[in-house]
XYZ file of C-alpha atoms in Angstrom:
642
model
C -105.314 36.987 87.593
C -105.744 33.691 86.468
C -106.489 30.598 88.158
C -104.031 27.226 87.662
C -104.601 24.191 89.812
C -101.236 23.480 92.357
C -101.950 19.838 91.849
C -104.598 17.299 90.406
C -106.611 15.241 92.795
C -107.407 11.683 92.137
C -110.905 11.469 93.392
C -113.707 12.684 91.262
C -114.491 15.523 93.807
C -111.135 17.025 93.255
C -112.018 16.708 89.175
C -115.401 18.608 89.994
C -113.793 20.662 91.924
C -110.855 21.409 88.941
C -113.361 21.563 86.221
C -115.586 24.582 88.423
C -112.472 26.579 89.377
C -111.244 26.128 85.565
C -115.079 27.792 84.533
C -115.057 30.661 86.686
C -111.118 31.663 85.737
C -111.994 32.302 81.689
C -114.000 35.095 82.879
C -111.433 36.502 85.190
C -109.528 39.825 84.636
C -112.436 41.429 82.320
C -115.606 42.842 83.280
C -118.636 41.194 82.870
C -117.157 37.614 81.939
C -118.242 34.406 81.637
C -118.590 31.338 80.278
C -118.558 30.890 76.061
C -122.633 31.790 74.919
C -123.553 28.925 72.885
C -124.800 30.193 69.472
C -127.253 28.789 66.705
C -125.278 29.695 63.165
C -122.373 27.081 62.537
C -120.481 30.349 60.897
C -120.654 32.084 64.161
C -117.876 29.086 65.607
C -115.208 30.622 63.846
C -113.754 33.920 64.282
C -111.804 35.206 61.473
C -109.984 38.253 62.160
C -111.288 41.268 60.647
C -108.936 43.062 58.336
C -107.641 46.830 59.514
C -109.588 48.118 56.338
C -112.842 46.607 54.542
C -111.625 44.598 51.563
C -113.398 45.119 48.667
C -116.596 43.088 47.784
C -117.095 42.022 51.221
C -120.494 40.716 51.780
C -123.182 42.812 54.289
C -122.827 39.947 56.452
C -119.153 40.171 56.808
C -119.116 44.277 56.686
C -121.045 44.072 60.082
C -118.839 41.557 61.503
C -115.791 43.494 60.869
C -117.606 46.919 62.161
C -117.591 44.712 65.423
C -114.373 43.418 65.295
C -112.860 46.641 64.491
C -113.872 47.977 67.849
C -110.528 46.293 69.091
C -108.256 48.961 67.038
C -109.965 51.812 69.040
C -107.022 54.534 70.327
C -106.978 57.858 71.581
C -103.084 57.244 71.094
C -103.827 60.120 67.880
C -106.331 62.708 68.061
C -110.010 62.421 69.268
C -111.262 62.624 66.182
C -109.296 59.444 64.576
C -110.127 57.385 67.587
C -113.202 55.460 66.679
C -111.662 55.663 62.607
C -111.461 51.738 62.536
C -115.047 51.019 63.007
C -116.128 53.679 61.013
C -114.643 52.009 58.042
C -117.655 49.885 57.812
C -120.178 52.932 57.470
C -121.072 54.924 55.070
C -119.429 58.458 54.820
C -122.267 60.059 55.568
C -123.176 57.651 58.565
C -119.398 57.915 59.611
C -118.864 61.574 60.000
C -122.230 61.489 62.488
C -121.205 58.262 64.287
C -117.657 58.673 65.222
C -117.926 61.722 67.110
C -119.411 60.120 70.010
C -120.831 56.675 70.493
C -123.853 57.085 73.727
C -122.681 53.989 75.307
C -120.638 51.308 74.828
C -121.939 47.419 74.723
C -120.136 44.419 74.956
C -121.145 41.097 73.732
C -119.951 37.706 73.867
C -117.126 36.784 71.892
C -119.515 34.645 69.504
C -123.042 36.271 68.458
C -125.574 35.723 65.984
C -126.028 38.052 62.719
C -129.234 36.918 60.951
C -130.018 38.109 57.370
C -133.883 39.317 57.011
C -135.715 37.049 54.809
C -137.408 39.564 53.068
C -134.431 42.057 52.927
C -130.942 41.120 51.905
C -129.605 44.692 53.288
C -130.886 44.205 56.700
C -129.120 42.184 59.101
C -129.974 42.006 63.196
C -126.858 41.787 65.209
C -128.060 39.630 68.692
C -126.466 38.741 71.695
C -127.083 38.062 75.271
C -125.445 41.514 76.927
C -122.252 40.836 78.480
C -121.960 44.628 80.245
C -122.433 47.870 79.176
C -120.055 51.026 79.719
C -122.117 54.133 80.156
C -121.393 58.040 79.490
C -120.260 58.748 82.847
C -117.859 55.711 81.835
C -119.000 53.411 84.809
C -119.249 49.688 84.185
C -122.755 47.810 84.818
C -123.061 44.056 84.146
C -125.768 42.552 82.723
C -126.960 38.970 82.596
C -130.228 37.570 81.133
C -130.404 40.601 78.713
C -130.318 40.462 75.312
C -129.095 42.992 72.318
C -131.220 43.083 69.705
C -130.567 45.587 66.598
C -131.149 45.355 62.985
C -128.663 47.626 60.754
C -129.258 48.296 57.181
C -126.334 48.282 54.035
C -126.333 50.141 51.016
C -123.660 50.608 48.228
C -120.945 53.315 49.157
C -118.779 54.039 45.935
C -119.553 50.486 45.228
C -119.033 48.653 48.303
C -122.007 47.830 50.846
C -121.341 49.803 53.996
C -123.768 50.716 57.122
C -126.004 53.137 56.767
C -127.457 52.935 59.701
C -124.927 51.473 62.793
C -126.280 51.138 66.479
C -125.975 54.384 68.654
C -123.807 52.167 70.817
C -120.202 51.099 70.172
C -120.573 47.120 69.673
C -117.132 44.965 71.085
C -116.558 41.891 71.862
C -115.988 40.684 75.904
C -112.052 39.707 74.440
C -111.445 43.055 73.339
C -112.774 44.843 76.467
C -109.991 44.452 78.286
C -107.022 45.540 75.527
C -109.114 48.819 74.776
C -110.348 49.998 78.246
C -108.424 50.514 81.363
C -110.041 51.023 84.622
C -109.179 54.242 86.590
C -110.190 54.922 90.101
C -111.989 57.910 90.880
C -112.419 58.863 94.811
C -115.520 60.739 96.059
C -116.038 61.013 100.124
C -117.645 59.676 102.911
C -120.714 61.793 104.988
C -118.275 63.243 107.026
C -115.256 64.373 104.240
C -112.624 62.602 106.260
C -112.427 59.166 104.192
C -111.660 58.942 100.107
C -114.239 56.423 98.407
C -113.667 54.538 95.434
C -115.899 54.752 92.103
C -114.198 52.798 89.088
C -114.233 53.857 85.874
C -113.237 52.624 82.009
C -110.743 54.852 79.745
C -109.771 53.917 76.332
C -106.217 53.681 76.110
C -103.774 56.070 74.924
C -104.039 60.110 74.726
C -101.700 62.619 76.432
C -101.176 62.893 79.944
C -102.555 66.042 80.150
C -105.746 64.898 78.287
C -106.084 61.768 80.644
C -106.009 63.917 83.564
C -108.548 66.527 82.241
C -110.890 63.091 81.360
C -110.509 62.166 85.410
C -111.599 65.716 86.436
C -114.183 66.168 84.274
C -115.733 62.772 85.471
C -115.000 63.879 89.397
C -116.752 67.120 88.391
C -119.905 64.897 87.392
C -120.128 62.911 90.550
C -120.072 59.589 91.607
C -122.213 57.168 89.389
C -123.867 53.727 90.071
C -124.504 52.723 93.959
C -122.870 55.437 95.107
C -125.113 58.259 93.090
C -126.151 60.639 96.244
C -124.683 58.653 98.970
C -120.837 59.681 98.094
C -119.851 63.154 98.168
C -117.934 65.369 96.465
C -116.422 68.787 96.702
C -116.127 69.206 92.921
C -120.004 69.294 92.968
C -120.994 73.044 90.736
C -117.592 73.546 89.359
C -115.472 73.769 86.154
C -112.380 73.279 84.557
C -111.315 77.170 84.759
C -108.381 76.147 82.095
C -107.008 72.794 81.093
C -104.624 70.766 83.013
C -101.150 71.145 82.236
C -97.658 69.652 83.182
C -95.005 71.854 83.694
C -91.193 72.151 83.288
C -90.977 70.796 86.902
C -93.128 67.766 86.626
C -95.902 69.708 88.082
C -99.608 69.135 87.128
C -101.611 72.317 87.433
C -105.493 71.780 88.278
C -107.403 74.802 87.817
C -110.773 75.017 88.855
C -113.652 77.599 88.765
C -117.487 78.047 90.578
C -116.759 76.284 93.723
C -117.338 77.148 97.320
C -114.855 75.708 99.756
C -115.573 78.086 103.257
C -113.826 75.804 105.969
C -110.051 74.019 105.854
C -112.057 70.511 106.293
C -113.780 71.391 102.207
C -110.093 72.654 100.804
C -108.468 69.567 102.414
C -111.335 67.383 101.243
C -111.228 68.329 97.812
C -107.482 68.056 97.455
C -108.102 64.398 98.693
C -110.360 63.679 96.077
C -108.342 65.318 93.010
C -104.352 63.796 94.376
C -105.978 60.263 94.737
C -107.683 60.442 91.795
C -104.649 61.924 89.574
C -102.146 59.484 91.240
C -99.850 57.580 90.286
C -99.717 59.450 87.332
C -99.091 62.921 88.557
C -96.740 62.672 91.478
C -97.014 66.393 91.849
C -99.910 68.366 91.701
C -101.041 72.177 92.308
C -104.750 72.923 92.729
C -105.921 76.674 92.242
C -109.495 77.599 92.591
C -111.139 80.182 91.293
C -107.733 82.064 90.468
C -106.057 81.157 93.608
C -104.146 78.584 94.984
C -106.377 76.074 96.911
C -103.914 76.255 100.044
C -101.565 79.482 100.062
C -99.054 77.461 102.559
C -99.409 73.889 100.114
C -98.589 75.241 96.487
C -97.839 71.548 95.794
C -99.338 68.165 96.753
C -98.434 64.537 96.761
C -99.923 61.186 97.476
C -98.500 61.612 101.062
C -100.323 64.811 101.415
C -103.366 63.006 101.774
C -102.368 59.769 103.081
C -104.771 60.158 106.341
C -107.850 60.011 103.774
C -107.165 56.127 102.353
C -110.378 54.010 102.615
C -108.467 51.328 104.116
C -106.843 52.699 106.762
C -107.695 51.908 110.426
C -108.662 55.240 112.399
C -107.056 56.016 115.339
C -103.488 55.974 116.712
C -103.238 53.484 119.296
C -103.119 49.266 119.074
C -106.016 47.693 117.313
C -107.335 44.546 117.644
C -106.467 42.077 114.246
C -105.870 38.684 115.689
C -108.651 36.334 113.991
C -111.228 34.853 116.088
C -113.396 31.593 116.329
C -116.859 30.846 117.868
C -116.073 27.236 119.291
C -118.215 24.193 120.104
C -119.662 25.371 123.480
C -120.585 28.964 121.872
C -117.572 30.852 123.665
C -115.293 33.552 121.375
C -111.351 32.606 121.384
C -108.253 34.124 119.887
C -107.629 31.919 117.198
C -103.746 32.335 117.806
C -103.314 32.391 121.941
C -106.014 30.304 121.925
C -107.506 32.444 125.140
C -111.048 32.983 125.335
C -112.614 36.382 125.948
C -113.510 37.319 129.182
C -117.043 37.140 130.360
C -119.817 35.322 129.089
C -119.027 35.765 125.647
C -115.656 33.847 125.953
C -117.300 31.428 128.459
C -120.177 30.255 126.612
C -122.725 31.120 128.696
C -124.216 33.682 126.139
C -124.048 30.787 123.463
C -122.703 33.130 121.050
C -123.475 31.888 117.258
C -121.939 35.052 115.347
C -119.921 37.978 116.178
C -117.469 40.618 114.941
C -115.089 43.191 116.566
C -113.873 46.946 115.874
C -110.631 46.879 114.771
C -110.212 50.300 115.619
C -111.718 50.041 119.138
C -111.678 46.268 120.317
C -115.537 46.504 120.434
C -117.414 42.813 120.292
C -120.647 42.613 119.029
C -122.038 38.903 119.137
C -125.681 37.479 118.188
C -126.691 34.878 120.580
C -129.487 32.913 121.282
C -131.814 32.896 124.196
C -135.683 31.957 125.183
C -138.344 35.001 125.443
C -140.832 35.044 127.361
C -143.534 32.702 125.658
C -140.555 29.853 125.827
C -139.942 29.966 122.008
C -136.293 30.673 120.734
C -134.985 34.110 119.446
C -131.428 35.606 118.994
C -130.212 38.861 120.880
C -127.267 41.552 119.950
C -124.628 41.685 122.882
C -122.088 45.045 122.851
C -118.947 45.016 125.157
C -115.244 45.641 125.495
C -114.181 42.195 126.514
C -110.536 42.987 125.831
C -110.940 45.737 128.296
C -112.418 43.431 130.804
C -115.864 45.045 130.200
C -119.166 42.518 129.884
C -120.851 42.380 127.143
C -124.720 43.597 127.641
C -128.107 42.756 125.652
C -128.803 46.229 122.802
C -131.775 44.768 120.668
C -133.353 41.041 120.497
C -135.145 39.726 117.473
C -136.153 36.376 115.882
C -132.870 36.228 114.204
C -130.031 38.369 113.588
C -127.525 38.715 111.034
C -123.674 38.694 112.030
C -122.743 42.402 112.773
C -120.967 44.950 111.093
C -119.226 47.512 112.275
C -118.715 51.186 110.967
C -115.324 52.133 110.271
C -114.398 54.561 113.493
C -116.283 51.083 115.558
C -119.052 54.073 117.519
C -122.074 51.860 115.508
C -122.665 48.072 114.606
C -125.256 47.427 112.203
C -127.159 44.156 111.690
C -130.573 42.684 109.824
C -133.236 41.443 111.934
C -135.786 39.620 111.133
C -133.841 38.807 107.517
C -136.405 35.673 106.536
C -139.591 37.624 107.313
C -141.231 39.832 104.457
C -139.843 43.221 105.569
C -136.347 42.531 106.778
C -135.157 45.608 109.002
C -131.658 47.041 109.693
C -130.699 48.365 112.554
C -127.741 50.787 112.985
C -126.785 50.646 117.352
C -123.975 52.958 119.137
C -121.736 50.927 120.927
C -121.036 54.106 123.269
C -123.606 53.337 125.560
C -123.760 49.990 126.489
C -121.026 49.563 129.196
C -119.799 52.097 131.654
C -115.799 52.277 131.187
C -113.643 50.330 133.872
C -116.485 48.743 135.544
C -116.356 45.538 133.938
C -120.337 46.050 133.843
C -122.881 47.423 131.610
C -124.681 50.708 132.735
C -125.920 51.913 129.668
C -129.186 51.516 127.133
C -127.952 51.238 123.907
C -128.892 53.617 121.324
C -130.213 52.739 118.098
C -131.580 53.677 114.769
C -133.576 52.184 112.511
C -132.329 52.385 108.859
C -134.507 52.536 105.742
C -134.493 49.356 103.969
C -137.410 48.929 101.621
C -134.912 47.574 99.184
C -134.492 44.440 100.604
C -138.444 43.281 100.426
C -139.163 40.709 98.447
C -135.228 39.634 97.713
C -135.502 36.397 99.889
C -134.232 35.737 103.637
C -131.182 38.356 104.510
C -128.553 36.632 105.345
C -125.596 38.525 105.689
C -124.921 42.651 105.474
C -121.362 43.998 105.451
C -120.115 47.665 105.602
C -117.425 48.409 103.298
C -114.143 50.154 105.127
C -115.086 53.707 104.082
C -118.850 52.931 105.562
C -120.443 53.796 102.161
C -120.920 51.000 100.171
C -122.646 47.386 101.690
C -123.079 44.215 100.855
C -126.210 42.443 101.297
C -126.656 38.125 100.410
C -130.452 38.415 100.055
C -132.223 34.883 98.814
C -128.575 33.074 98.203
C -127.738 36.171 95.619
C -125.080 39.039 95.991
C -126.747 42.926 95.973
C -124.492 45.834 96.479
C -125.537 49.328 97.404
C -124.769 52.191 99.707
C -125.340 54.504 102.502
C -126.928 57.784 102.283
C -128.152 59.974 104.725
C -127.248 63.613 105.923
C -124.577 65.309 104.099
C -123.050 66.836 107.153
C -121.813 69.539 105.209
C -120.526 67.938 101.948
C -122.303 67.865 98.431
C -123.520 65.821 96.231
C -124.928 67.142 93.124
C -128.198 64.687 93.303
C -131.192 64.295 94.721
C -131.133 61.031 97.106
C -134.864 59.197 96.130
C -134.534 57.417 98.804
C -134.521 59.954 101.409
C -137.392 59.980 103.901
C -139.466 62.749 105.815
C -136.549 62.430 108.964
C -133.540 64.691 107.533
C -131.123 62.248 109.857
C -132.337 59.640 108.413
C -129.971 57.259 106.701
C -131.377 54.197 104.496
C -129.729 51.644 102.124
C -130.444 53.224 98.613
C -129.112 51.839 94.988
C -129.426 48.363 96.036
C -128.692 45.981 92.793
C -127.825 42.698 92.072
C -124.118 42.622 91.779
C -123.610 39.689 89.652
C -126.220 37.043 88.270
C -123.949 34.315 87.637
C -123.030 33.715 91.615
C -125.339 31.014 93.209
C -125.980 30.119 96.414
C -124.207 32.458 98.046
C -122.855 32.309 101.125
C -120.626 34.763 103.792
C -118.953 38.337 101.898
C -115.915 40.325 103.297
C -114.515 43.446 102.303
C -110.853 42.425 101.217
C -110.796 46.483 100.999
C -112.954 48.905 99.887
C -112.372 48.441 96.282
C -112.471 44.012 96.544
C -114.998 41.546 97.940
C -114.183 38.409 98.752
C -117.470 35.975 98.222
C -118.367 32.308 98.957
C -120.182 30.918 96.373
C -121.617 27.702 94.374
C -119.007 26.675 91.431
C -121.403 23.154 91.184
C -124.357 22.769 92.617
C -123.819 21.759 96.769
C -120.147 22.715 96.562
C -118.772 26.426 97.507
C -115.442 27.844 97.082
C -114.431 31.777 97.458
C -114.616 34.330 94.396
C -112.334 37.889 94.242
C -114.114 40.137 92.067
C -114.198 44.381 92.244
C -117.050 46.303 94.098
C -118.581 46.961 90.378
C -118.628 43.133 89.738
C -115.817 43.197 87.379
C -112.559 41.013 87.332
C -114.439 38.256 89.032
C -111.225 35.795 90.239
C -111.712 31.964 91.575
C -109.418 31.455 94.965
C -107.256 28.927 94.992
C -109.696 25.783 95.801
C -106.002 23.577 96.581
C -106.810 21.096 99.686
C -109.854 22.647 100.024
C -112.028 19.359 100.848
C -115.234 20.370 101.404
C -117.694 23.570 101.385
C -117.141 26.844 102.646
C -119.340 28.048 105.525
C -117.386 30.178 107.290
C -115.245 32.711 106.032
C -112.985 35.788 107.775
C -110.254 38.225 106.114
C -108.164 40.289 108.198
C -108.866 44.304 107.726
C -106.089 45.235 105.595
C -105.715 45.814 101.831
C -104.258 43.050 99.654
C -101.162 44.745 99.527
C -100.457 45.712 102.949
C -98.416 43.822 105.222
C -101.019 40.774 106.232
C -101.135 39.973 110.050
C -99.124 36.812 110.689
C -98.503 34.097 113.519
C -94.886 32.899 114.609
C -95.456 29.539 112.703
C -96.275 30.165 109.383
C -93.797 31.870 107.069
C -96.099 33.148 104.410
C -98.955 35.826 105.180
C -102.356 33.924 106.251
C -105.036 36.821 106.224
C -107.868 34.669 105.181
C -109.361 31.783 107.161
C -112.570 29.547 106.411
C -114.302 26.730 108.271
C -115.266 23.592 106.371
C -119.099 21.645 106.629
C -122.458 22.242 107.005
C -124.295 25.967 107.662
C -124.548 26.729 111.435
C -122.839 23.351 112.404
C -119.081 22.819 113.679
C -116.415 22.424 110.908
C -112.181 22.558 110.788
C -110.797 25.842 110.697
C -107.918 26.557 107.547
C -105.714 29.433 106.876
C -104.336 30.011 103.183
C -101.042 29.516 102.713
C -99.337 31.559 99.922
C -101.050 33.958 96.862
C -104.636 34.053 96.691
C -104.930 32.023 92.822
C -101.290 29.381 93.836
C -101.783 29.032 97.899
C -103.269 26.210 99.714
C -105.984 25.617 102.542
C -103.590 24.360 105.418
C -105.114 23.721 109.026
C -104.737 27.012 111.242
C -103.525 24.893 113.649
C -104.261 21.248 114.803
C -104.782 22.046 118.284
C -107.760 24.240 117.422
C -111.049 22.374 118.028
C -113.604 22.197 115.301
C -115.274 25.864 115.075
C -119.202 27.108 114.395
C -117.883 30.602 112.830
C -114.909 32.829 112.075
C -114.127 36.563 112.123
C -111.532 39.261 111.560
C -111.895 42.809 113.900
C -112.950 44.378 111.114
């Protein structure tokens, strides 16, 4: 998804602001882009296309550019064996037959890099490149900035032509070929309790049966999840085997068989289907599962995406109304409904709890709001309310700290979790049930909050904490840590489910749960700001394009497909930022005014200080920043239940 400007501004801010949003758009729609590298060999400028076969008496210098460039012509549209044939032109036979049958890795570099000759030794050339990303075995995508590649490669004379004799264990492409040989695939794991599917994305090379594509998918499920999510997502697949190869039949039918796993109870049959018919789909509409020689579900020979419907990541639990107007924190620290413009009942809606941040359960109308108060030595400090104020209930004190991040709450809305402390040296986060703080139909709280203290020794040493979301399936989070983006996940008791790994971050306390796999999601983000879950695959993130100025990114949970938001009549920085909890392609919430969806809101200024509230108007990359509405006083902070 590319960015294009809706119109040109006059002023030089609107130039700045062009140029930035111009920047960040070359690198969208591939993993791992950005900007051109800037290389030291005038040759390296120019990019002549490599021919589909060597041409005789190429140089050594040229052989190892088109061994590169010939990564582009990789297909499994033939057999397995054929599809690396087009780099291994460049090798020697010898070095071919070893090389081709299965790269380790896969590395991809800028679209210009440097190949130096060795002064001492005309057939050795080093091949070096600041790391773009790197595709791994388990076919997961990890970016990499402020690496380098560095590998030297040796020519000889193959039936007199110079050939590799030696090529890198990795396959070598270019960032502008990434995209035309791989395609992503989502694979789905589960959440702690096997009721919710969780995403892990993955890169294919193109082509190869159906039938072969699906056996690729199932042999990756049957490995387990990979990056953040290795032994905090579970799986059911965890032990097993392919007991024969897929296969489509006459009907349209794909048949999964499956051998060596345990599946005792009806929750670990349905949670396995889950994971295979979400992975498989769209393309197998139909699908049987049989497990060790029998079908997975004697009254369900056949399953379909509707099947398992109830196990989306996105999906709000429970079957009643659920909170999803958008709400503001105004100038007197009171919460409001952004659209009926009513303020919440009790002190939170009042003011008189000065609330500075706060979210809400969209699947139980749950507020949790940070607010600030005195303690008892007169100096300032922030506090966590939890209440019900749709139902009338107050909202009562559950833990007190220096400073608080905004909450976050799990996906059925029974915990909030929050940061305290985030600019000391050991940051702690807090998970605290949101069952006990108010006795039901009283309108008062009765009840001492319970709460848990989550292992975070992750987050020492990254800088002050300043925000820490929960993805919608409550596995993944994102943390701003120091003005830079980390992602990572959620592990804790299996309840049940497998994994297939050891958890190193597990503690001495069995029930224990702790923020494991935390890593820097991308380097080239700076000064980052407020992070929302547009869904459990998407993050929406406010960050520097030029120094002092910050406009919203789209990118994937892995990093990838990094996307700049439409920055039209957007006239100053980003300090507030709320998207409604719903997928991009569900039906947004609306008001009666507007005629396009407005799920995504920001406030304008300073950090911490009041700012006009806008709604975007039309597609994320064409829209524009409109007011929400111009009887709406300047606001401190936004938020979507959530």
């Amino acid at each position: 998804m590319s960015f294009r400007a809706a119109s040109l501004r006059r002023s030089r801010a609107g130039l700045l602001v062009l140029l930035a949003a111009l920047l960040v758009a070359g690198c969208s729609g591939i993993p791992g882009g950005g900007p051109v590298q800037d290389v030291s060999k005038p040759t390296d400028q120019v990019n002549p296309q490599a021919p589909v076969t060597p041409d005789a008496g190429m140089t050594p210098e040229a052989i190892v550019r088109g061994f590169i460039y010939a990564a582009a012509r990789i297909s499994l549209a033939g057999s397995r064996a054929s599809a690396y044939a087009a780099p291994s032109q460049y090798l020697t036979a010898r070095a071919a037959q070893t090389w081709q049958s299965k790269p380790s890795s896969v590395v991809v570099l800028p679209d210009q890099f440097r190949i130096d000759p060795s002064p001492t030794d005309p057939t050795a050339l080093t091949i070096f490149a600041p790391i773009q990303g790197r595709l791994d075995p388990d076919k997961a995508y990890h970016l990499s900035y402020g690496i380098d590649y560095k590998v030297t490669v040796h020519l000889v004379k193959d039936n007199g032509q110079w050939r590799i004799a030696d090529p890198p264990a990795e396959l070598l492409i270019r960032h502008v070929d990434f995209s035309s040989v791989f395609s992503v695939r989502t694979l789905y794991f589960l959440n702690a309790d096997q009721s919710v599917v969780v995403p892990d994305r993955r890169y294919l090379i193109n082509g190869g049966t159906p039938d072969n594509k699906v056996r690729t998918l199932i042999n990756l499920l049957l490995q387990g999840p990979a990056g953040v999510l290795d032994g905090a997502a579970q799986s059911e697949l965890t032990g097993g085997s392919l007991r024969t190869n897929p296969t489509t039949d006459a009907s349209g039918v794909t048949v999964v068989d499956l051998k060596g796993i345990d599946l005792p109870t009806t929750t670990d049959r349905n949670a396995l289907a889950a994971q295979i018919v979400w992975t498989l789909s769209p393309d197998a509409g139909q699908i049987s599962i049989n497990v060790n020689g029998a079908p997975l579900d004697s009254h369900l020979l056949v399953y379909t995406a509707s099947t398992v419907e109830s196990f989306s990541p996105d999906r709000v639990p429970g079957t009643g109304a659920v909170a999803s107007d958008p709400y503001f924190i105004n100038d007197t620290g009171g919460v409001v409904d952004l659209l009926t413009k009513k303020a919440l009942f009790g002190g939170v809606g009042t003011g008189s709890q000065y609330v500075v941040s706060a979210a809400m359960s969209a699947a139980t109308g749950t507020l949790a709001a940070v607010s600030n108060v005195r303690n008892t030595q007169g100096g300032t400090g922030q506090q966590l309310l939890i209440g019900r104020p749709l139902a009338f209930q107050q909202s009562v004190p559950a833990l007190q700290a220096t400073t608080l991040t905004q909450p976050s709450f799990s996906r059925s809305g029974d915990e909030v979790w929050v940061v305290q402390n985030g600019g000391g040296k050991n940051p702690e986060i807090y998970q605290v049930s949101t069952s006990r703080t108010s006795s039901a139909g009283t309108g008062s709280g009765t009840g001492t909050a319970s709460r848990a203290k989550v292992g975070s020794t992750g987050l020492a040493g990254k800088g002050q904490v300043t925000a820490f979301v929960l993805s919608p399936d409550g596995v993944r989070v994102a943390v701003v840590a120091g003005g830079k983006l980390y992602i990572g996940a959620i592990a804790g008791p299996l309840n049940g489910a497998k994994t297939g790994t050891t958890n190193s971050a597990s503690t001495d306390d069995p029930n224990a749960l702790t923020v494991t796999n935390l890593q820097e999601l991308r380097g080239d983000l700076a000064s980052v700001g407020p992070v929302a879950f547009q869904s459990a695959n998407e993050l929406m993130v406010v960050s520097a394009s030029l120094p002092g100025y910050r406009s919203i990114k789209e990118l994937k949970v892995d990093g990838s497909d990094l996307t700049q938001v439409t920055t039209d009549s957007q006239y100053g920085d980003v300090t507030s930022l709320a998207v409604s909890a719903v997928n991009s392609t569900a039906t947004a919430p609306t008001d009666s005014s507007q005629t396009a969806p407005a799920w995504v809101y920001i406030t304008l200024g300073q950090p911490g200080a009041l700012g006009p509230v806008l709604k975007l108007q039309g597609s994320l990359s064409e829209g524009k920043w409109v007011s929400a509405d111009p009887t709406v006083p300047m606001a401190a902070s936004l938020f979507f239940p959530n």
